[in-house]
PDB file of C-alpha atoms in Angstrom:
ATOM      1  CA  MET X   1      88.464 107.900 152.412  1.00  0.00           C
ATOM      2  CA  PHE X   2      92.225 105.867 151.555  1.00  0.00           C
ATOM      3  CA  PHE X   3      90.520 105.128 147.870  1.00  0.00           C
ATOM      4  CA  LEU X   4      89.911 108.764 147.227  1.00  0.00           C
ATOM      5  CA  GLN X   5      93.045 110.080 149.506  1.00  0.00           C
ATOM      6  CA  ARG X   6      95.933 107.169 146.763  1.00  0.00           C
ATOM      7  CA  LYS X   7      93.538 108.957 143.551  1.00  0.00           C
ATOM      8  CA  LEU X   8      94.523 112.019 144.543  1.00  0.00           C
ATOM      9  CA  VAL X   9      97.843 111.016 145.131  1.00  0.00           C
ATOM     10  CA  LYS X  10      98.124 109.354 142.023  1.00  0.00           C
ATOM     11  CA  SER X  11      96.951 112.552 139.615  1.00  0.00           C
ATOM     12  CA  TYR X  12      99.087 115.205 141.880  1.00  0.00           C
ATOM     13  CA  ILE X  13     102.012 111.838 140.889  1.00  0.00           C
ATOM     14  CA  GLY X  14     100.912 112.786 137.394  1.00  0.00           C
ATOM     15  CA  ILE X  15     101.226 116.248 137.433  1.00  0.00           C
ATOM     16  CA  LEU X  16     105.042 116.187 138.631  1.00  0.00           C
ATOM     17  CA  LYS X  17     105.613 113.882 135.666  1.00  0.00           C
ATOM     18  CA  LEU X  18     104.632 116.435 133.261  1.00  0.00           C
ATOM     19  CA  ILE X  19     105.900 119.435 134.799  1.00  0.00           C
ATOM     20  CA  GLY X  20     109.077 117.248 134.956  1.00  0.00           C
ATOM     21  CA  ALA X  21     109.471 117.753 138.587  1.00  0.00           C
ATOM     22  CA  SER X  22     112.696 115.520 139.763  1.00  0.00           C
ATOM     23  CA  ASP X  23     112.709 112.354 140.292  1.00  0.00           C
ATOM     24  CA  PHE X  24     113.771 111.976 144.118  1.00  0.00           C
ATOM     25  CA  LYS X  25     110.300 114.514 144.111  1.00  0.00           C
ATOM     26  CA  ILE X  26     108.102 111.720 142.188  1.00  0.00           C
ATOM     27  CA  THR X  27     109.908 108.981 144.074  1.00  0.00           C
ATOM     28  CA  ILE X  28     108.996 109.881 147.072  1.00  0.00           C
ATOM     29  CA  TYR X  29     105.642 109.913 146.044  1.00  0.00           C
ATOM     30  CA  GLN X  30     105.022 106.821 144.098  1.00  0.00           C
ATOM     31  CA  TYR X  31     106.637 105.168 147.434  1.00  0.00           C
ATOM     32  CA  TYR X  32     104.050 107.121 149.555  1.00  0.00           C
ATOM     33  CA  LEU X  33     101.238 105.599 147.310  1.00  0.00           C
ATOM     34  CA  LYS X  34     102.093 102.046 147.695  1.00  0.00           C
ATOM     35  CA  ASN X  35     103.064 102.388 151.340  1.00  0.00           C
ATOM     36  CA  GLY X  36     100.853 105.544 153.248  1.00  0.00           C
ATOM     37  CA  VAL X  37     104.492 106.560 154.306  1.00  0.00           C
ATOM     38  CA  LYS X  38     107.856 108.884 152.810  1.00  0.00           C
ATOM     39  CA  PRO X  39     110.600 107.346 152.092  1.00  0.00           C
ATOM     40  CA  ASP X  40     113.604 109.023 154.099  1.00  0.00           C
ATOM     41  CA  LEU X  41     116.320 109.185 151.372  1.00  0.00           C
ATOM     42  CA  VAL X  42     118.402 111.596 153.309  1.00  0.00           C
ATOM     43  CA  ASN X  43     119.413 109.159 155.914  1.00  0.00           C
ATOM     44  CA  PRO X  44     118.047 106.244 154.800  1.00  0.00           C
ATOM     45  CA  LYS X  45     117.954 103.535 157.633  1.00  0.00           C
ATOM     46  CA  GLU X  46     115.009 100.271 155.675  1.00  0.00           C
ATOM     47  CA  PHE X  47     115.469  98.418 152.523  1.00  0.00           C
ATOM     48  CA  MET X  48     113.619 100.365 150.119  1.00  0.00           C
ATOM     49  CA  GLU X  49     114.535 103.663 151.792  1.00  0.00           C
ATOM     50  CA  LYS X  50     118.190 102.797 150.275  1.00  0.00           C
ATOM     51  CA  LEU X  51     117.455 100.751 147.550  1.00  0.00           C
ATOM     52  CA  LEU X  52     115.574 104.548 146.598  1.00  0.00           C
ATOM     53  CA  TRP X  53     118.915 105.582 147.616  1.00  0.00           C
ATOM     54  CA  LEU X  54     120.980 103.547 144.933  1.00  0.00           C
ATOM     55  CA  LYS X  55     118.369 103.923 142.220  1.00  0.00           C
ATOM     56  CA  LEU X  56     118.314 107.707 142.387  1.00  0.00           C
ATOM     57  CA  ASN X  57     122.629 108.456 143.682  1.00  0.00           C
ATOM     58  CA  LEU X  58     123.998 105.009 142.072  1.00  0.00           C
ATOM     59  CA  TYR X  59     122.373 102.416 140.173  1.00  0.00           C
ATOM     60  CA  THR X  60     122.202 105.472 137.559  1.00  0.00           C
ATOM     61  CA  GLU X  61     123.082 105.015 132.968  1.00  0.00           C
ATOM     62  CA  GLN X  62     126.552 103.287 133.572  1.00  0.00           C
ATOM     63  CA  TYR X  63     124.673 100.303 135.106  1.00  0.00           C
ATOM     64  CA  GLY X  64     121.817  99.870 131.924  1.00  0.00           C
ATOM     65  CA  LYS X  65     124.819  96.805 130.177  1.00  0.00           C
ATOM     66  CA  PHE X  66     123.608  95.298 133.434  1.00  0.00           C
ATOM     67  CA  ALA X  67     119.563  95.774 132.528  1.00  0.00           C
ATOM     68  CA  ASP X  68     119.500  95.476 128.798  1.00  0.00           C
ATOM     69  CA  LYS X  69     118.224  91.631 128.632  1.00  0.00           C
ATOM     70  CA  TYR X  70     120.443  91.512 125.627  1.00  0.00           C
ATOM     71  CA  GLU X  71     123.727  93.518 126.889  1.00  0.00           C
ATOM     72  CA  VAL X  72     123.895  91.311 130.267  1.00  0.00           C
ATOM     73  CA  ARG X  73     124.410  88.865 127.991  1.00  0.00           C
ATOM     74  CA  ASN X  74     127.578  89.242 127.708  1.00  0.00           C
ATOM     75  CA  TYR X  75     128.277  90.088 131.542  1.00  0.00           C
ATOM     76  CA  VAL X  76     127.114  86.835 131.682  1.00  0.00           C
ATOM     77  CA  GLU X  77     128.514  84.858 129.761  1.00  0.00           C
ATOM     78  CA  GLU X  78     132.417  86.704 130.998  1.00  0.00           C
ATOM     79  CA  LYS X  79     131.407  86.158 134.339  1.00  0.00           C
ATOM     80  CA  ILE X  80     130.434  82.063 134.022  1.00  0.00           C
ATOM     81  CA  GLY X  81     130.397  81.486 130.884  1.00  0.00           C
ATOM     82  CA  LYS X  82     127.776  80.829 127.970  1.00  0.00           C
ATOM     83  CA  SER X  83     126.239  77.623 129.057  1.00  0.00           C
ATOM     84  CA  TYR X  84     124.019  79.246 131.707  1.00  0.00           C
ATOM     85  CA  LEU X  85     122.258  81.737 128.914  1.00  0.00           C
ATOM     86  CA  SER X  86     119.624  80.722 126.704  1.00  0.00           C
ATOM     87  CA  ASP X  87     119.503  79.824 123.008  1.00  0.00           C
ATOM     88  CA  ILE X  88     118.911  83.454 120.961  1.00  0.00           C
ATOM     89  CA  PHE X  89     117.717  83.553 117.110  1.00  0.00           C
ATOM     90  CA  GLY X  90     118.277  87.590 116.553  1.00  0.00           C
ATOM     91  CA  VAL X  91     118.124  90.862 118.312  1.00  0.00           C
ATOM     92  CA  TYR X  92     116.450  93.714 116.233  1.00  0.00           C
ATOM     93  CA  VAL X  93     116.269  97.295 116.295  1.00  0.00           C
ATOM     94  CA  SER X  94     113.166  97.418 113.563  1.00  0.00           C
ATOM     95  CA  VAL X  95     110.310  95.043 114.181  1.00  0.00           C
ATOM     96  CA  SER X  96     110.300  95.488 110.713  1.00  0.00           C
ATOM     97  CA  ASP X  97     113.819  93.358 110.079  1.00  0.00           C
ATOM     98  CA  ILE X  98     112.498  90.635 112.344  1.00  0.00           C
ATOM     99  CA  ASN X  99     111.697  87.357 109.828  1.00  0.00           C
ATOM    100  CA  PHE X 100     108.532  85.421 110.649  1.00  0.00           C
ATOM    101  CA  ILE X 101     109.230  82.889 108.260  1.00  0.00           C
ATOM    102  CA  ASP X 102     112.705  81.518 109.184  1.00  0.00           C
ATOM    103  CA  LEU X 103     111.730  81.582 113.070  1.00  0.00           C
ATOM    104  CA  PRO X 104     110.578  77.828 114.433  1.00  0.00           C
ATOM    105  CA  ASN X 105     107.626  77.226 115.369  1.00  0.00           C
ATOM    106  CA  GLN X 106     107.421  77.644 118.991  1.00  0.00           C
ATOM    107  CA  PHE X 107     110.163  80.911 120.495  1.00  0.00           C
ATOM    108  CA  VAL X 108     110.200  83.998 122.781  1.00  0.00           C
ATOM    109  CA  LEU X 109     109.872  87.790 121.533  1.00  0.00           C
ATOM    110  CA  LYS X 110     111.274  90.017 124.728  1.00  0.00           C
ATOM    111  CA  GLY X 111     111.724  94.101 125.188  1.00  0.00           C
ATOM    112  CA  THR X 112     115.214  94.102 125.768  1.00  0.00           C
ATOM    113  CA  HIS X 113     114.826  97.445 127.823  1.00  0.00           C
ATOM    114  CA  GLY X 114     112.600  97.033 130.114  1.00  0.00           C
ATOM    115  CA  SER X 115     110.069  94.427 131.940  1.00  0.00           C
ATOM    116  CA  GLY X 116     106.858  93.223 130.761  1.00  0.00           C
ATOM    117  CA  TYR X 117     107.494  93.061 127.514  1.00  0.00           C
ATOM    118  CA  ASN X 118     107.612  89.219 125.950  1.00  0.00           C
ATOM    119  CA  ILE X 119     105.467  87.708 123.373  1.00  0.00           C
ATOM    120  CA  ILE X 120     105.439  84.467 123.815  1.00  0.00           C
ATOM    121  CA  VAL X 121     104.665  82.133 121.004  1.00  0.00           C
ATOM    122  CA  LYS X 122     103.615  78.247 121.289  1.00  0.00           C
ATOM    123  CA  ASP X 123     102.268  78.240 117.990  1.00  0.00           C
ATOM    124  CA  LYS X 124     103.663  80.276 115.079  1.00  0.00           C
ATOM    125  CA  SER X 125     100.699  78.639 112.676  1.00  0.00           C
ATOM    126  CA  LYS X 126      98.191  80.657 115.007  1.00  0.00           C
ATOM    127  CA  LEU X 127     100.255  83.932 115.560  1.00  0.00           C
ATOM    128  CA  ASN X 128      97.971  87.379 114.092  1.00  0.00           C
ATOM    129  CA  ILE X 129     101.983  88.751 112.557  1.00  0.00           C
ATOM    130  CA  GLU X 130     100.678  91.965 112.047  1.00  0.00           C
ATOM    131  CA  HIS X 131      99.053  92.883 115.628  1.00  0.00           C
ATOM    132  CA  THR X 132     102.421  91.216 117.394  1.00  0.00           C
ATOM    133  CA  LYS X 133     104.203  94.011 115.066  1.00  0.00           C
ATOM    134  CA  LYS X 134     102.010  96.417 116.422  1.00  0.00           C
ATOM    135  CA  LYS X 135     102.718  95.373 119.904  1.00  0.00           C
ATOM    136  CA  LEU X 136     105.714  95.086 119.583  1.00  0.00           C
ATOM    137  CA  ASN X 137     106.382  98.444 118.013  1.00  0.00           C
ATOM    138  CA  ALA X 138     104.644  99.632 121.103  1.00  0.00           C
ATOM    139  CA  PHE X 139     107.121  98.271 123.587  1.00  0.00           C
ATOM    140  CA  LEU X 140     110.102  99.700 121.205  1.00  0.00           C
ATOM    141  CA  ALA X 141     108.494 103.577 121.487  1.00  0.00           C
ATOM    142  CA  GLU X 142     108.404 103.332 125.016  1.00  0.00           C
ATOM    143  CA  ASN X 143     111.564 104.134 127.256  1.00  0.00           C
ATOM    144  CA  TYR X 144     111.132 102.611 130.688  1.00  0.00           C
ATOM    145  CA  TYR X 145     113.168 104.995 132.550  1.00  0.00           C
ATOM    146  CA  TYR X 146     109.311 107.095 132.849  1.00  0.00           C
ATOM    147  CA  LYS X 147     107.739 104.324 134.845  1.00  0.00           C
ATOM    148  CA  PHE X 148     109.582 104.428 138.775  1.00  0.00           C
ATOM    149  CA  CYS X 149     112.827 106.695 137.784  1.00  0.00           C
ATOM    150  CA  GLU X 150     114.896 104.166 137.231  1.00  0.00           C
ATOM    151  CA  LYS X 151     117.706 105.449 135.326  1.00  0.00           C
ATOM    152  CA  ILE X 152     119.054 102.316 134.618  1.00  0.00           C
ATOM    153  CA  TYR X 153     117.114 102.321 131.594  1.00  0.00           C
ATOM    154  CA  LYS X 154     117.002 106.112 130.529  1.00  0.00           C
ATOM    155  CA  ASP X 155     119.758 105.749 128.018  1.00  0.00           C
ATOM    156  CA  LEU X 156     118.715 102.372 126.536  1.00  0.00           C
ATOM    157  CA  LYS X 157     118.330 101.824 122.641  1.00  0.00           C
ATOM    158  CA  PRO X 158     115.142  99.219 122.754  1.00  0.00           C
ATOM    159  CA  LYS X 159     115.850  96.667 120.827  1.00  0.00           C
ATOM    160  CA  ILE X 160     113.464  92.953 120.401  1.00  0.00           C
ATOM    161  CA  LEU X 161     114.720  90.105 121.454  1.00  0.00           C
ATOM    162  CA  VAL X 162     114.007  86.342 120.115  1.00  0.00           C
ATOM    163  CA  GLU X 163     114.866  83.767 122.458  1.00  0.00           C
ATOM    164  CA  LYS X 164     114.329  80.158 121.932  1.00  0.00           C
ATOM    165  CA  TYR X 165     111.182  78.401 123.456  1.00  0.00           C
ATOM    166  CA  ILE X 166     111.459  76.383 126.617  1.00  0.00           C
ATOM    167  CA  SER X 167     108.434  75.173 127.285  1.00  0.00           C
ATOM    168  CA  GLU X 168     109.604  74.545 131.432  1.00  0.00           C
ATOM    169  CA  ILE X 169     109.157  78.910 131.281  1.00  0.00           C
ATOM    170  CA  ASP X 170     106.025  78.972 130.226  1.00  0.00           C
ATOM    171  CA  ASN X 171     104.825  75.558 132.571  1.00  0.00           C
ATOM    172  CA  ASP X 172     102.175  76.699 135.976  1.00  0.00           C
ATOM    173  CA  GLU X 173     104.757  74.885 137.497  1.00  0.00           C
ATOM    174  CA  LEU X 174     107.658  76.458 136.936  1.00  0.00           C
ATOM    175  CA  ILE X 175     109.887  78.056 140.304  1.00  0.00           C
ATOM    176  CA  ASP X 176     111.772  81.208 140.275  1.00  0.00           C
ATOM    177  CA  TYR X 177     114.814  81.745 142.031  1.00  0.00           C
ATOM    178  CA  LYS X 178     115.179  85.140 142.735  1.00  0.00           C
ATOM    179  CA  PHE X 179     118.869  85.160 144.936  1.00  0.00           C
ATOM    180  CA  HIS X 180     119.120  88.317 147.783  1.00  0.00           C
ATOM    181  CA  CYS X 181     122.533  89.628 146.798  1.00  0.00           C
ATOM    182  CA  PHE X 182     124.448  91.836 149.797  1.00  0.00           C
ATOM    183  CA  HIS X 183     127.743  93.280 148.772  1.00  0.00           C
ATOM    184  CA  GLY X 184     127.837  90.195 146.492  1.00  0.00           C
ATOM    185  CA  LYS X 185     127.205  88.005 148.819  1.00  0.00           C
ATOM    186  CA  PRO X 186     123.541  85.776 148.892  1.00  0.00           C
ATOM    187  CA  THR X 187     122.139  85.393 152.383  1.00  0.00           C
ATOM    188  CA  TYR X 188     118.432  84.500 151.047  1.00  0.00           C
ATOM    189  CA  VAL X 189     116.436  83.261 148.096  1.00  0.00           C
ATOM    190  CA  TYR X 190     113.385  84.276 147.088  1.00  0.00           C
ATOM    191  CA  VAL X 191     110.932  81.521 145.727  1.00  0.00           C
ATOM    192  CA  GLN X 192     107.487  81.853 143.397  1.00  0.00           C
ATOM    193  CA  LYS X 193     105.973  79.184 141.779  1.00  0.00           C
ATOM    194  CA  ASN X 194     103.627  81.100 139.446  1.00  0.00           C
ATOM    195  CA  LYS X 195     100.761  79.166 139.414  1.00  0.00           C
ATOM    196  CA  SER X 196      97.364  80.649 137.203  1.00  0.00           C
ATOM    197  CA  LYS X 197      95.472  81.594 139.475  1.00  0.00           C
ATOM    198  CA  ASP X 198      97.016  80.464 142.319  1.00  0.00           C
ATOM    199  CA  ILE X 199     100.764  82.086 143.595  1.00  0.00           C
ATOM    200  CA  ARG X 200     102.800  79.802 146.246  1.00  0.00           C
ATOM    201  CA  LYS X 201     106.119  82.371 147.211  1.00  0.00           C
ATOM    202  CA  SER X 202     108.285  81.732 151.016  1.00  0.00           C
ATOM    203  CA  PHE X 203     111.527  82.915 151.220  1.00  0.00           C
ATOM    204  CA  TYR X 204     114.813  80.392 152.461  1.00  0.00           C
ATOM    205  CA  ASP X 205     118.309  80.954 154.070  1.00  0.00           C
ATOM    206  CA  LEU X 206     120.731  79.247 152.044  1.00  0.00           C
ATOM    207  CA  GLU X 207     120.328  76.846 154.568  1.00  0.00           C
ATOM    208  CA  TRP X 208     116.690  76.369 153.645  1.00  0.00           C
ATOM    209  CA  ASN X 209     114.556  76.879 155.845  1.00  0.00           C
ATOM    210  CA  GLN X 210     111.633  78.601 155.605  1.00  0.00           C
ATOM    211  CA  ILE X 211     111.086  82.013 156.171  1.00  0.00           C
ATOM    212  CA  LEU X 212     107.762  83.634 156.895  1.00  0.00           C
ATOM    213  CA  PRO X 213     105.506  86.764 157.404  1.00  0.00           C
ATOM    214  CA  GLU X 214     104.795  87.354 160.518  1.00  0.00           C
ATOM    215  CA  ASP X 215     101.382  88.297 159.568  1.00  0.00           C
ATOM    216  CA  TYR X 216      99.726  84.872 157.652  1.00  0.00           C
ATOM    217  CA  ILE X 217      99.661  85.733 153.988  1.00  0.00           C
ATOM    218  CA  SER X 218      98.183  82.601 152.537  1.00  0.00           C
ATOM    219  CA  SER X 219     100.345  82.923 148.985  1.00  0.00           C
ATOM    220  CA  PHE X 220     103.514  82.103 151.737  1.00  0.00           C
ATOM    221  CA  TYR X 221     101.546  80.314 154.212  1.00  0.00           C
ATOM    222  CA  GLU X 222     100.464  77.370 151.901  1.00  0.00           C
ATOM    223  CA  ALA X 223     103.892  77.365 150.123  1.00  0.00           C
ATOM    224  CA  ASP X 224     106.839  74.808 151.363  1.00  0.00           C
ATOM    225  CA  PHE X 225     109.420  74.074 148.056  1.00  0.00           C
ATOM    226  CA  LYS X 226     112.134  71.232 147.663  1.00  0.00           C
ATOM    227  CA  LYS X 227     115.233  72.907 147.974  1.00  0.00           C
ATOM    228  CA  PRO X 228     116.900  72.123 144.329  1.00  0.00           C
ATOM    229  CA  ASP X 229     119.349  69.317 143.388  1.00  0.00           C
ATOM    230  CA  ASN X 230     121.783  72.173 142.292  1.00  0.00           C
ATOM    231  CA  PHE X 231     121.411  74.592 144.960  1.00  0.00           C
ATOM    232  CA  ASP X 232     124.600  74.976 146.015  1.00  0.00           C
ATOM    233  CA  GLU X 233     125.878  75.349 142.071  1.00  0.00           C
ATOM    234  CA  MET X 234     123.182  77.905 141.988  1.00  0.00           C
ATOM    235  CA  ILE X 235     124.773  79.543 145.517  1.00  0.00           C
ATOM    236  CA  MET X 236     127.488  80.087 143.528  1.00  0.00           C
ATOM    237  CA  VAL X 237     126.043  81.643 140.050  1.00  0.00           C
ATOM    238  CA  ALA X 238     124.251  84.385 142.031  1.00  0.00           C
ATOM    239  CA  GLU X 239     128.097  84.826 143.881  1.00  0.00           C
ATOM    240  CA  LYS X 240     129.919  85.546 140.690  1.00  0.00           C
ATOM    241  CA  LEU X 241     126.973  87.112 139.290  1.00  0.00           C
ATOM    242  CA  SER X 242     126.812  89.844 142.007  1.00  0.00           C
ATOM    243  CA  GLU X 243     129.941  90.529 142.689  1.00  0.00           C
ATOM    244  CA  GLY X 244     130.834  94.247 143.055  1.00  0.00           C
ATOM    245  CA  PHE X 245     127.126  95.525 143.695  1.00  0.00           C
ATOM    246  CA  VAL X 246     125.773  96.902 147.300  1.00  0.00           C
ATOM    247  CA  PHE X 247     122.539  94.421 146.570  1.00  0.00           C
ATOM    248  CA  LEU X 248     122.054  92.704 143.420  1.00  0.00           C
ATOM    249  CA  ARG X 249     119.292  90.505 142.619  1.00  0.00           C
ATOM    250  CA  VAL X 250     119.904  87.204 141.011  1.00  0.00           C
ATOM    251  CA  ASP X 251     117.016  85.671 139.593  1.00  0.00           C
ATOM    252  CA  LEU X 252     117.476  82.036 138.209  1.00  0.00           C
ATOM    253  CA  TYR X 253     115.376  78.933 137.284  1.00  0.00           C
ATOM    254  CA  SER X 254     116.529  75.259 137.537  1.00  0.00           C
ATOM    255  CA  ILE X 255     115.063  73.416 134.533  1.00  0.00           C
ATOM    256  CA  GLY X 256     116.459  69.683 134.949  1.00  0.00           C
ATOM    257  CA  ASN X 257     119.454  70.105 137.033  1.00  0.00           C
ATOM    258  CA  LYS X 258     120.069  72.848 134.444  1.00  0.00           C
ATOM    259  CA  ILE X 259     120.797  76.501 135.811  1.00  0.00           C
ATOM    260  CA  ILE X 260     119.203  79.334 133.364  1.00  0.00           C
ATOM    261  CA  PHE X 261     120.639  82.497 133.934  1.00  0.00           C
ATOM    262  CA  GLY X 262     116.473  85.178 134.143  1.00  0.00           C
ATOM    263  CA  GLU X 263     118.006  88.619 134.561  1.00  0.00           C
ATOM    264  CA  LEU X 264     119.917  90.799 137.245  1.00  0.00           C
ATOM    265  CA  THR X 265     117.471  92.719 139.377  1.00  0.00           C
ATOM    266  CA  PHE X 266     117.944  95.885 140.905  1.00  0.00           C
ATOM    267  CA  PHE X 267     114.865  97.922 142.211  1.00  0.00           C
ATOM    268  CA  SER X 268     112.114  95.434 142.502  1.00  0.00           C
ATOM    269  CA  ASN X 269     108.601  96.656 141.948  1.00  0.00           C
ATOM    270  CA  GLY X 270     111.135  99.512 141.214  1.00  0.00           C
ATOM    271  CA  GLY X 271     111.903  99.789 144.735  1.00  0.00           C
ATOM    272  CA  LEU X 272     108.645 101.476 146.128  1.00  0.00           C
ATOM    273  CA  VAL X 273     107.030  98.358 147.938  1.00  0.00           C
ATOM    274  CA  ARG X 274     108.153  97.478 151.153  1.00  0.00           C
ATOM    275  CA  SER X 275     108.506  93.468 152.856  1.00  0.00           C
ATOM    276  CA  SER X 276     106.142  91.577 153.870  1.00  0.00           C
ATOM    277  CA  ILE X 277     108.565  90.146 156.162  1.00  0.00           C
ATOM    278  CA  GLU X 278     108.518  92.620 158.574  1.00  0.00           C
ATOM    279  CA  ARG X 279     111.617  91.678 159.949  1.00  0.00           C
ATOM    280  CA  PHE X 280     113.582  92.394 156.696  1.00  0.00           C
ATOM    281  CA  ASN X 281     112.818  95.623 156.084  1.00  0.00           C
ATOM    282  CA  LYS X 282     115.543  96.433 158.789  1.00  0.00           C
ATOM    283  CA  GLU X 283     117.373  93.357 158.121  1.00  0.00           C
ATOM    284  CA  PHE X 284     118.275  93.986 154.739  1.00  0.00           C
ATOM    285  CA  GLY X 285     119.142  98.017 155.334  1.00  0.00           C
ATOM    286  CA  ASP X 286     121.431  97.106 157.719  1.00  0.00           C
ATOM    287  CA  LEU X 287     123.214  94.454 155.630  1.00  0.00           C
ATOM    288  CA  MET X 288     123.077  97.132 152.638  1.00  0.00           C
ATOM    289  CA  HIS X 289     126.617  99.857 153.556  1.00  0.00           C
ATOM    290  CA  LEU X 290     126.096 102.904 151.298  1.00  0.00           C
ATOM    291  CA  PRO X 291     128.911 104.930 149.458  1.00  0.00           C
ATOM    292  CA  GLN X 292     129.744 107.854 150.781  1.00  0.00           C
TER     293      GLN X 292
END
């Protein structure tokens, strides 16, 4: 029965998008599809409800410069300096302008206008360039806004960013540090290690006390991460980058004791999935004070 209900809701969402329904209405049913309940977007209280309010009312087109993976580099350099940025080889609005011959043997191709537009090239000699060009053109043809109604992406001009390949970035042992910042104050950090078939993740407060879900989830309970030696510096970076935002997630890496900026995340999973740590749904909501 639940499977059939999900199919019906998915179909209804498709119809809403087809007829040009409001982002407000589409968002309600996208949230319902993920959580089984409708969000209160008129008087939001929970974390994701308030995040969706921000998505629909505040974090709109004018915040695009923080979501664009190339333009955000200007903001990062201004706030904390260029040393925290990964090196790049160029940025292109047309795939035909990318000279693959001149690129090094290893590099990363990223669409700047959304999430998941990534191609990691470990060995250029094995790269099917024509196939890669087709994939990049497919990236450029998409407007990521239409996936989850995130207006921060709506007016972005699609570009391809060519970044330096960092071997640790593609390592199964790489750890992401995702700082949850409320009104410019980092409060918790979500730590995740991506192994091929074994994701480990956990939340920590800023004293590095582990916080686990109320119900057993193996990926949380089997994880226990070592506090990075440069954790205090990471907190400082997250605080500076999140200054002035109601909520912002600052994603960082620590590689060889060097901090590398990942991205600024406004809406994890489109703001559509409640936290698996139940207390956070209320606590994070209470930490967010929406503008009147």
